[in-house]
Amino acid sequence: MSRLQCLLALSATVPSDHSVASNAVLLIVNFNTASLTLRCIESVQRGSMQPQRILVLDNGSCADDLAHLLSRLQAMPSTATELQLYRSEQNLGFAAGCNLLVDLALEDARCAHILLLNSDAVAMPNMVSAMQACAMQTAAATGMVGARMHKLASPDEVDTLGISLYRSLMPADRHTVADKLLGPSGGCCLLKRGMLEDLHRVSGYYFDARYFCYCEDTDLALRAVLSGYQTAFLDEVLALHEGQASSGGNVNAFVTYHGLRNSIWMHAKLLPAGVLLQFGAWLLLAHMLSIARHGLFGRWGLLWRVYRDAFARLPEFWRERKRFHPQGSALDDRLLAHISPGFYRARYLSHVLRVERRRRFQNAP
């Protein structure tokens, strides 16, 4: 906690026309996206229900971005929500940044629900009220609530419906309700206190900070499923998402590196032996196809860094398996119920071709 400095604390005044979820805290991580973060906060404050508190972490942003964020927050009129801005001098990554905010939120005994929203997202007016109502109406075993996120630039188009795990054992944003739901996207979700505390007791963390970013929400959802928790899904649009504003946009080398490296660590740490044996050949094929794709476009250096760094720490993750598999293969059926039958997300090949064409056009002289 000593790594964080509290820069701003705004108290709440409750207008008569707003209701407040007194047991909910919303967390937002800012990294050089001050204008988007401010837009995100304002969208939450305009909602029909507001969380009791909004905690914002500035995650090592440049001085200008931090100054813009701080000055605009100081000038904001009072609302029904308490708002606090914390600062880390270095970029801790999304996973570690969220962990610190979760710890701060849970210091308040009233906090039963943690809401996560990406800084480049815009909340719909009923986001807090819908997720809060669902959380209140579901049993403790439903530890997570997810919903539709559509694209900000094209509100009728799906951005994510949560996370799916496919026959290849590769996770991806779920684009159709026909695919099975593993868990909610960390970009817009509600996590119950009881589940978070259970996961922390077993692993020592909420999100795995070693991932830095990408796949950390899949890792949390997979640990939750292995622990017997489920996700409630609200089939309505509760947020609009700009997408990858902090990581440079599109599917670049940063996204590819962290996504592929982290998935290898996640598989080694969490997948039961029976599941690995049943689907291992499909997983190997997925890696071969990934190598072929990036190799075809000359990204051998990127591939070398991914697999070098992944395998360098692989024994560390493999040793942790005993924390999550005390009963050996007894957890296979629990996870199998969440694996979608397709090799990977539908129409992914056409998506890859569009991305690569865009990359070639952007890199053209």
GROMACS .gro file of C-alpha atoms in nm:
model
  365
    1MET     CA    1   0.000   0.000   0.000
    2SER     CA    2   0.297   0.231   0.057
    3ARG     CA    3   0.350   0.247  -0.319
    4LEU     CA    4   0.032   0.452  -0.356
    5GLN     CA    5  -0.019   0.820  -0.284
    6CYS     CA    6  -0.369   0.959  -0.238
    7LEU     CA    7  -0.389   1.277  -0.445
    8LEU     CA    8  -0.756   1.359  -0.413
    9ALA     CA    9  -1.054   1.263  -0.197
   10LEU     CA   10  -1.394   1.410  -0.282
   11SER     CA   11  -1.676   1.348  -0.038
   12ALA     CA   12  -2.029   1.265  -0.149
   13THR     CA   13  -2.345   1.470  -0.136
   14VAL     CA   14  -2.657   1.273  -0.213
   15PRO     CA   15  -2.900   1.451  -0.447
   16SER     CA   16  -3.262   1.352  -0.405
   17ASP     CA   17  -3.285   1.224  -0.762
   18HIS     CA   18  -3.004   0.967  -0.729
   19SER     CA   19  -2.990   0.629  -0.559
   20VAL     CA   20  -2.664   0.490  -0.425
   21ALA     CA   21  -2.542   0.130  -0.403
   22SER     CA   22  -2.402   0.163  -0.052
   23ASN     CA   23  -2.215  -0.169  -0.069
   24ALA     CA   24  -2.054  -0.119  -0.415
   25VAL     CA   25  -1.718   0.031  -0.509
   26LEU     CA   26  -1.614   0.101  -0.870
   27LEU     CA   27  -1.247   0.070  -0.970
   28ILE     CA   28  -1.083   0.242  -1.268
   29VAL     CA   29  -0.717   0.226  -1.373
   30ASN     CA   30  -0.578   0.520  -1.572
   31PHE     CA   31  -0.262   0.503  -1.780
   32ASN     CA   32  -0.215   0.805  -2.005
   33THR     CA   33  -0.588   0.814  -2.085
   34ALA     CA   34  -0.700   1.107  -1.868
   35SER     CA   35  -0.963   1.238  -2.110
   36LEU     CA   36  -1.114   0.892  -2.150
   37THR     CA   37  -1.102   0.824  -1.777
   38LEU     CA   38  -1.286   1.149  -1.708
   39ARG     CA   39  -1.548   1.056  -1.969
   40CYS     CA   40  -1.583   0.715  -1.801
   41ILE     CA   41  -1.630   0.865  -1.453
   42GLU     CA   42  -1.884   1.117  -1.578
   43SER     CA   43  -2.085   0.842  -1.747
   44VAL     CA   44  -2.104   0.653  -1.416
   45GLN     CA   45  -2.206   0.968  -1.229
   46ARG     CA   46  -2.492   1.023  -1.475
   47GLY     CA   47  -2.631   0.678  -1.403
   48SER     CA   48  -2.963   0.604  -1.239
   49MET     CA   49  -2.767   0.447  -0.952
   50GLN     CA   50  -2.416   0.533  -0.840
   51PRO     CA   51  -2.165   0.325  -0.645
   52GLN     CA   52  -2.083   0.437  -0.293
   53ARG     CA   53  -1.723   0.504  -0.397
   54ILE     CA   54  -1.515   0.538  -0.713
   55LEU     CA   55  -1.146   0.459  -0.671
   56VAL     CA   56  -0.917   0.570  -0.952
   57LEU     CA   57  -0.553   0.465  -0.982
   58ASP     CA   58  -0.320   0.672  -1.196
   59ASN     CA   59  -0.077   0.399  -1.297
   60GLY     CA   60   0.245   0.591  -1.364
   61SER     CA   61   0.104   0.820  -1.633
   62CYS     CA   62   0.313   1.104  -1.774
   63ALA     CA   63   0.306   1.435  -1.587
   64ASP     CA   64   0.075   1.609  -1.836
   65ASP     CA   65  -0.182   1.331  -1.829
   66LEU     CA   66  -0.182   1.321  -1.449
   67ALA     CA   67  -0.211   1.701  -1.424
   68HIS     CA   68  -0.508   1.700  -1.663
   69LEU     CA   69  -0.681   1.422  -1.470
   70LEU     CA   70  -0.624   1.584  -1.132
   71SER     CA   71  -0.732   1.934  -1.234
   72ARG     CA   72  -1.052   1.813  -1.398
   73LEU     CA   73  -1.142   1.592  -1.102
   74GLN     CA   74  -1.085   1.880  -0.861
   75ALA     CA   75  -1.324   2.093  -1.065
   76MET     CA   76  -1.600   1.830  -1.073
   77PRO     CA   77  -1.920   1.919  -0.888
   78SER     CA   78  -2.013   1.707  -0.588
   79THR     CA   79  -2.214   1.394  -0.663
   80ALA     CA   80  -2.368   1.104  -0.473
   81THR     CA   81  -2.039   0.916  -0.496
   82GLU     CA   82  -1.718   0.950  -0.298
   83LEU     CA   83  -1.423   0.974  -0.535
   84GLN     CA   84  -1.058   0.910  -0.458
   85LEU     CA   85  -0.757   0.937  -0.687
   86TYR     CA   86  -0.442   0.741  -0.607
   87ARG     CA   87  -0.107   0.761  -0.780
   88SER     CA   88   0.163   0.503  -0.843
   89GLU     CA   89   0.491   0.650  -0.969
   90GLN     CA   90   0.546   0.346  -1.189
   91ASN     CA   91   0.313   0.155  -1.418
   92LEU     CA   92   0.224  -0.153  -1.215
   93GLY     CA   93   0.013  -0.305  -1.490
   94PHE     CA   94  -0.361  -0.363  -1.485
   95ALA     CA   95  -0.343  -0.672  -1.264
   96ALA     CA   96  -0.130  -0.529  -0.982
   97GLY     CA   97  -0.306  -0.193  -1.006
   98CYS     CA   98  -0.646  -0.357  -0.962
   99ASN     CA   99  -0.515  -0.563  -0.670
  100LEU     CA  100  -0.417  -0.249  -0.482
  101LEU     CA  101  -0.754  -0.088  -0.550
  102VAL     CA  102  -0.939  -0.402  -0.441
  103ASP     CA  103  -0.746  -0.401  -0.114
  104LEU     CA  104  -0.842  -0.036  -0.060
  105ALA     CA  105  -1.207  -0.108  -0.139
  106LEU     CA  106  -1.228  -0.407   0.095
  107GLU     CA  107  -1.090  -0.206   0.386
  108ASP     CA  108  -1.447  -0.075   0.411
  109ALA     CA  109  -1.660  -0.344   0.577
  110ARG     CA  110  -1.964  -0.217   0.386
  111CYS     CA  111  -1.812  -0.313   0.052
  112ALA     CA  112  -1.971  -0.635  -0.076
  113HIS     CA  113  -1.941  -0.574  -0.452
  114ILE     CA  114  -1.644  -0.463  -0.662
  115LEU     CA  115  -1.724  -0.313  -1.002
  116LEU     CA  116  -1.453  -0.296  -1.268
  117LEU     CA  117  -1.479  -0.068  -1.571
  118ASN     CA  118  -1.213   0.006  -1.830
  119SER     CA  119  -1.101   0.367  -1.848
  120ASP     CA  120  -1.191   0.383  -2.219
  121ALA     CA  121  -1.545   0.256  -2.161
  122VAL     CA  122  -1.868   0.452  -2.124
  123ALA     CA  123  -2.122   0.320  -1.874
  124MET     CA  124  -2.486   0.296  -1.975
  125PRO     CA  125  -2.727   0.469  -1.733
  126ASN     CA  126  -2.841   0.140  -1.577
  127MET     CA  127  -2.502  -0.030  -1.549
  128VAL     CA  128  -2.462  -0.005  -1.171
  129SER     CA  129  -2.829  -0.066  -1.093
  130ALA     CA  130  -2.856  -0.374  -1.318
  131MET     CA  131  -2.537  -0.537  -1.191
  132GLN     CA  132  -2.617  -0.452  -0.831
  133ALA     CA  133  -2.969  -0.598  -0.858
  134CYS     CA  134  -2.836  -0.917  -1.015
  135ALA     CA  135  -2.569  -0.955  -0.746
  136MET     CA  136  -2.823  -0.906  -0.470
  137GLN     CA  137  -3.062  -1.162  -0.618
  138THR     CA  138  -2.814  -1.443  -0.680
  139ALA     CA  139  -2.665  -1.696  -0.439
  140ALA     CA  140  -2.312  -1.666  -0.302
  141ALA     CA  141  -2.195  -1.932  -0.548
  142THR     CA  142  -2.262  -1.680  -0.825
  143GLY     CA  143  -1.948  -1.483  -0.758
  144MET     CA  144  -1.936  -1.276  -1.077
  145VAL     CA  145  -2.173  -1.071  -1.291
  146GLY     CA  146  -2.101  -0.988  -1.654
  147ALA     CA  147  -2.292  -0.816  -1.933
  148ARG     CA  148  -2.271  -0.705  -2.291
  149MET     CA  149  -2.007  -0.453  -2.390
  150HIS     CA  150  -2.057  -0.315  -2.738
  151LYS     CA  151  -1.824  -0.097  -2.944
  152LEU     CA  152  -1.833   0.272  -2.876
  153ALA     CA  153  -1.784   0.358  -3.242
  154SER     CA  154  -2.053   0.109  -3.349
  155PRO     CA  155  -2.300   0.054  -3.061
  156ASP     CA  156  -2.485  -0.229  -3.238
  157GLU     CA  157  -2.165  -0.432  -3.273
  158VAL     CA  158  -2.045  -0.666  -2.997
  159ASP     CA  159  -1.714  -0.589  -2.831
  160THR     CA  160  -1.734  -0.868  -2.575
  161LEU     CA  161  -1.995  -1.084  -2.402
  162GLY     CA  162  -1.741  -1.210  -2.152
  163ILE     CA  163  -1.470  -1.474  -2.189
  164SER     CA  164  -1.498  -1.813  -2.356
  165LEU     CA  165  -1.253  -2.103  -2.343
  166TYR     CA  166  -1.247  -2.313  -2.658
  167ARG     CA  167  -1.146  -2.667  -2.755
  168SER     CA  168  -0.799  -2.531  -2.832
  169LEU     CA  169  -0.791  -2.424  -2.463
  170MET     CA  170  -0.732  -2.071  -2.585
  171PRO     CA  171  -0.946  -1.798  -2.427
  172ALA     CA  172  -1.106  -1.521  -2.629
  173ASP     CA  173  -1.369  -1.253  -2.606
  174ARG     CA  174  -1.707  -1.420  -2.643
  175HIS     CA  175  -1.896  -1.276  -2.940
  176THR     CA  176  -2.210  -1.488  -2.933
  177VAL     CA  177  -2.428  -1.620  -2.652
  178ALA     CA  178  -2.410  -1.960  -2.823
  179ASP     CA  179  -2.055  -1.999  -2.690
  180LYS     CA  180  -2.017  -2.110  -2.331
  181LEU     CA  181  -1.930  -1.847  -2.074
  182LEU     CA  182  -1.622  -1.898  -1.858
  183GLY     CA  183  -1.642  -1.562  -1.682
  184PRO     CA  184  -1.691  -1.190  -1.732
  185SER     CA  185  -1.447  -0.956  -1.900
  186GLY     CA  186  -1.246  -0.747  -1.657
  187GLY     CA  187  -1.343  -0.446  -1.867
  188CYS     CA  188  -1.697  -0.441  -1.725
  189CYS     CA  189  -1.801  -0.671  -1.443
  190LEU     CA  190  -1.904  -0.711  -1.081
  191LEU     CA  191  -1.707  -0.935  -0.844
  192LYS     CA  192  -1.847  -1.037  -0.507
  193ARG     CA  193  -1.641  -0.987  -0.194
  194GLY     CA  194  -1.678  -1.344  -0.074
  195MET     CA  195  -1.540  -1.488  -0.397
  196LEU     CA  196  -1.247  -1.245  -0.404
  197GLU     CA  197  -1.156  -1.329  -0.046
  198ASP     CA  198  -1.175  -1.703  -0.121
  199LEU     CA  199  -0.948  -1.669  -0.426
  200HIS     CA  200  -0.702  -1.461  -0.225
  201ARG     CA  201  -0.688  -1.722   0.051
  202VAL     CA  202  -0.593  -1.992  -0.199
  203SER     CA  203  -0.352  -1.804  -0.426
  204GLY     CA  204  -0.244  -1.497  -0.230
  205TYR     CA  205  -0.379  -1.255  -0.491
  206TYR     CA  206  -0.694  -1.149  -0.674
  207PHE     CA  207  -0.538  -1.095  -1.018
  208ASP     CA  208  -0.200  -1.252  -1.097
  209ALA     CA  209   0.033  -0.949  -1.106
  210ARG     CA  210   0.298  -1.147  -1.298
  211TYR     CA  211   0.079  -1.118  -1.608
  212PHE     CA  212   0.100  -0.736  -1.598
  213CYS     CA  213  -0.199  -0.714  -1.833
  214TYR     CA  214  -0.405  -0.938  -2.063
  215CYS     CA  215  -0.540  -1.280  -1.960
  216GLU     CA  216  -0.548  -1.175  -1.594
  217ASP     CA  217  -0.929  -1.171  -1.600
  218THR     CA  218  -0.935  -1.517  -1.763
  219ASP     CA  219  -0.700  -1.644  -1.493
  220LEU     CA  220  -0.928  -1.507  -1.219
  221ALA     CA  221  -1.240  -1.651  -1.384
  222LEU     CA  222  -1.076  -1.991  -1.428
  223ARG     CA  223  -0.967  -2.001  -1.062
  224ALA     CA  224  -1.321  -1.906  -0.965
  225VAL     CA  225  -1.472  -2.186  -1.175
  226LEU     CA  226  -1.228  -2.440  -1.029
  227SER     CA  227  -1.339  -2.319  -0.684
  228GLY     CA  228  -1.706  -2.379  -0.768
  229TYR     CA  229  -1.816  -2.025  -0.855
  230GLN     CA  230  -2.038  -1.930  -1.148
  231THR     CA  231  -2.109  -1.615  -1.351
  232ALA     CA  232  -2.446  -1.449  -1.399
  233PHE     CA  233  -2.475  -1.291  -1.743
  234LEU     CA  234  -2.699  -0.993  -1.816
  235ASP     CA  235  -2.786  -1.005  -2.184
  236GLU     CA  236  -2.811  -0.628  -2.219
  237VAL     CA  237  -2.563  -0.360  -2.318
  238LEU     CA  238  -2.428  -0.203  -2.000
  239ALA     CA  239  -2.115  -0.037  -2.140
  240LEU     CA  240  -1.966   0.084  -2.467
  241HIS     CA  241  -1.595   0.023  -2.520
  242GLU     CA  242  -1.339   0.210  -2.726
  243GLY     CA  243  -1.080  -0.065  -2.694
  244GLN     CA  244  -0.706  -0.094  -2.611
  245ALA     CA  245  -0.658   0.279  -2.557
  246SER     CA  246  -0.379   0.221  -2.305
  247SER     CA  247  -0.187  -0.034  -2.512
  248GLY     CA  248  -0.166   0.143  -2.846
  249GLY     CA  249  -0.484   0.022  -3.014
  250ASN     CA  250  -0.547  -0.269  -3.250
  251VAL     CA  251  -0.367  -0.601  -3.202
  252ASN     CA  252  -0.004  -0.490  -3.178
  253ALA     CA  253   0.317  -0.654  -3.055
  254PHE     CA  254   0.248  -0.553  -2.693
  255VAL     CA  255  -0.094  -0.719  -2.695
  256THR     CA  256   0.034  -1.029  -2.876
  257TYR     CA  257   0.330  -1.072  -2.643
  258HIS     CA  258   0.135  -1.046  -2.318
  259GLY     CA  259  -0.169  -1.239  -2.441
  260LEU     CA  260   0.028  -1.539  -2.570
  261ARG     CA  261   0.289  -1.548  -2.292
  262ASN     CA  262   0.027  -1.520  -2.019
  263SER     CA  263  -0.193  -1.790  -2.168
  264ILE     CA  264   0.101  -2.034  -2.150
  265TRP     CA  265   0.151  -1.953  -1.782
  266MET     CA  266  -0.221  -1.985  -1.715
  267HIS     CA  267  -0.240  -2.327  -1.881
  268ALA     CA  268   0.056  -2.456  -1.680
  269LYS     CA  269  -0.080  -2.325  -1.351
  270LEU     CA  270  -0.451  -2.396  -1.374
  271LEU     CA  271  -0.561  -2.655  -1.628
  272PRO     CA  272  -0.631  -2.997  -1.471
  273ALA     CA  273  -0.423  -3.286  -1.605
  274GLY     CA  274  -0.727  -3.463  -1.754
  275VAL     CA  275  -0.824  -3.152  -1.951
  276LEU     CA  276  -0.467  -3.107  -2.078
  277LEU     CA  277  -0.457  -3.469  -2.189
  278GLN     CA  278  -0.795  -3.449  -2.362
  279PHE     CA  279  -0.733  -3.123  -2.545
  280GLY     CA  280  -0.352  -3.103  -2.552
  281ALA     CA  281  -0.328  -3.180  -2.924
  282TRP     CA  282  -0.567  -2.894  -3.003
  283LEU     CA  283  -0.362  -2.661  -2.783
  284LEU     CA  284  -0.045  -2.760  -2.965
  285LEU     CA  285  -0.218  -2.693  -3.298
  286ALA     CA  286  -0.324  -2.350  -3.175
  287HIS     CA  287   0.038  -2.263  -3.096
  288MET     CA  288   0.156  -2.394  -3.433
  289LEU     CA  289  -0.101  -2.177  -3.610
  290SER     CA  290   0.000  -1.875  -3.404
  291ILE     CA  291   0.367  -1.932  -3.492
  292ALA     CA  292   0.276  -1.973  -3.859
  293ARG     CA  293   0.073  -1.650  -3.859
  294HIS     CA  294   0.338  -1.430  -3.700
  295GLY     CA  295   0.626  -1.606  -3.875
  296LEU     CA  296   0.458  -1.549  -4.212
  297PHE     CA  297   0.469  -1.176  -4.146
  298GLY     CA  298   0.830  -1.180  -4.023
  299ARG     CA  299   0.767  -1.144  -3.650
  300TRP     CA  300   1.024  -1.401  -3.548
  301GLY     CA  301   1.175  -1.170  -3.287
  302LEU     CA  302   0.836  -1.132  -3.120
  303LEU     CA  303   0.780  -1.508  -3.120
  304TRP     CA  304   1.126  -1.566  -2.972
  305ARG     CA  305   1.057  -1.322  -2.687
  306VAL     CA  306   0.715  -1.477  -2.616
  307TYR     CA  307   0.833  -1.837  -2.588
  308ARG     CA  308   1.169  -1.753  -2.428
  309ASP     CA  309   1.004  -1.553  -2.149
  310ALA     CA  310   0.712  -1.793  -2.110
  311PHE     CA  311   0.930  -2.101  -2.071
  312ALA     CA  312   1.184  -1.924  -1.848
  313ARG     CA  313   0.922  -1.899  -1.571
  314LEU     CA  314   0.715  -2.203  -1.661
  315PRO     CA  315   0.848  -2.419  -1.371
  316GLU     CA  316   0.737  -2.149  -1.127
  317PHE     CA  317   0.378  -2.168  -1.252
  318TRP     CA  318   0.379  -2.546  -1.279
  319ARG     CA  319   0.480  -2.578  -0.913
  320GLU     CA  320   0.175  -2.376  -0.814
  321ARG     CA  321  -0.067  -2.630  -0.960
  322LYS     CA  322  -0.101  -2.810  -0.627
  323ARG     CA  323  -0.275  -2.502  -0.482
  324PHE     CA  324  -0.554  -2.530  -0.735
  325HIS     CA  325  -0.576  -2.909  -0.788
  326PRO     CA  326  -0.577  -3.071  -0.445
  327GLN     CA  327  -0.812  -3.341  -0.578
  328GLY     CA  328  -0.626  -3.411  -0.901
  329SER     CA  329  -0.867  -3.498  -1.184
  330ALA     CA  330  -1.181  -3.439  -0.976
  331LEU     CA  331  -1.204  -3.086  -1.119
  332ASP     CA  332  -1.206  -3.199  -1.483
  333ASP     CA  333  -1.585  -3.216  -1.514
  334ARG     CA  334  -1.627  -2.874  -1.353
  335LEU     CA  335  -1.408  -2.714  -1.619
  336LEU     CA  336  -1.531  -2.928  -1.910
  337ALA     CA  337  -1.877  -2.783  -1.860
  338HIS     CA  338  -1.732  -2.440  -1.949
  339ILE     CA  339  -1.537  -2.534  -2.264
  340SER     CA  340  -1.700  -2.435  -2.594
  341PRO     CA  341  -1.696  -2.712  -2.857
  342GLY     CA  342  -1.545  -2.506  -3.140
  343PHE     CA  343  -1.170  -2.491  -3.200
  344TYR     CA  344  -1.177  -2.114  -3.150
  345ARG     CA  345  -1.407  -1.816  -3.184
  346ALA     CA  346  -1.618  -1.818  -3.502
  347ARG     CA  347  -1.497  -1.602  -3.792
  348TYR     CA  348  -1.160  -1.551  -3.624
  349LEU     CA  349  -0.973  -1.619  -3.951
  350SER     CA  350  -1.152  -1.336  -4.128
  351HIS     CA  351  -1.072  -1.112  -3.830
  352VAL     CA  352  -0.701  -1.203  -3.855
  353LEU     CA  353  -0.697  -1.124  -4.227
  354ARG     CA  354  -0.855  -0.783  -4.165
  355VAL     CA  355  -0.603  -0.705  -3.890
  356GLU     CA  356  -0.308  -0.807  -4.106
  357ARG     CA  357  -0.432  -0.604  -4.402
  358ARG     CA  358  -0.468  -0.303  -4.172
  359ARG     CA  359  -0.116  -0.355  -4.037
  360ARG     CA  360   0.028  -0.380  -4.389
  361PHE     CA  361  -0.150  -0.061  -4.492
  362GLN     CA  362  -0.029   0.127  -4.180
  363ASN     CA  363   0.331   0.012  -4.237
  364ALA     CA  364   0.331   0.090  -4.607
  365PRO     CA  365   0.578   0.367  -4.711
   0.00000   0.00000   0.00000
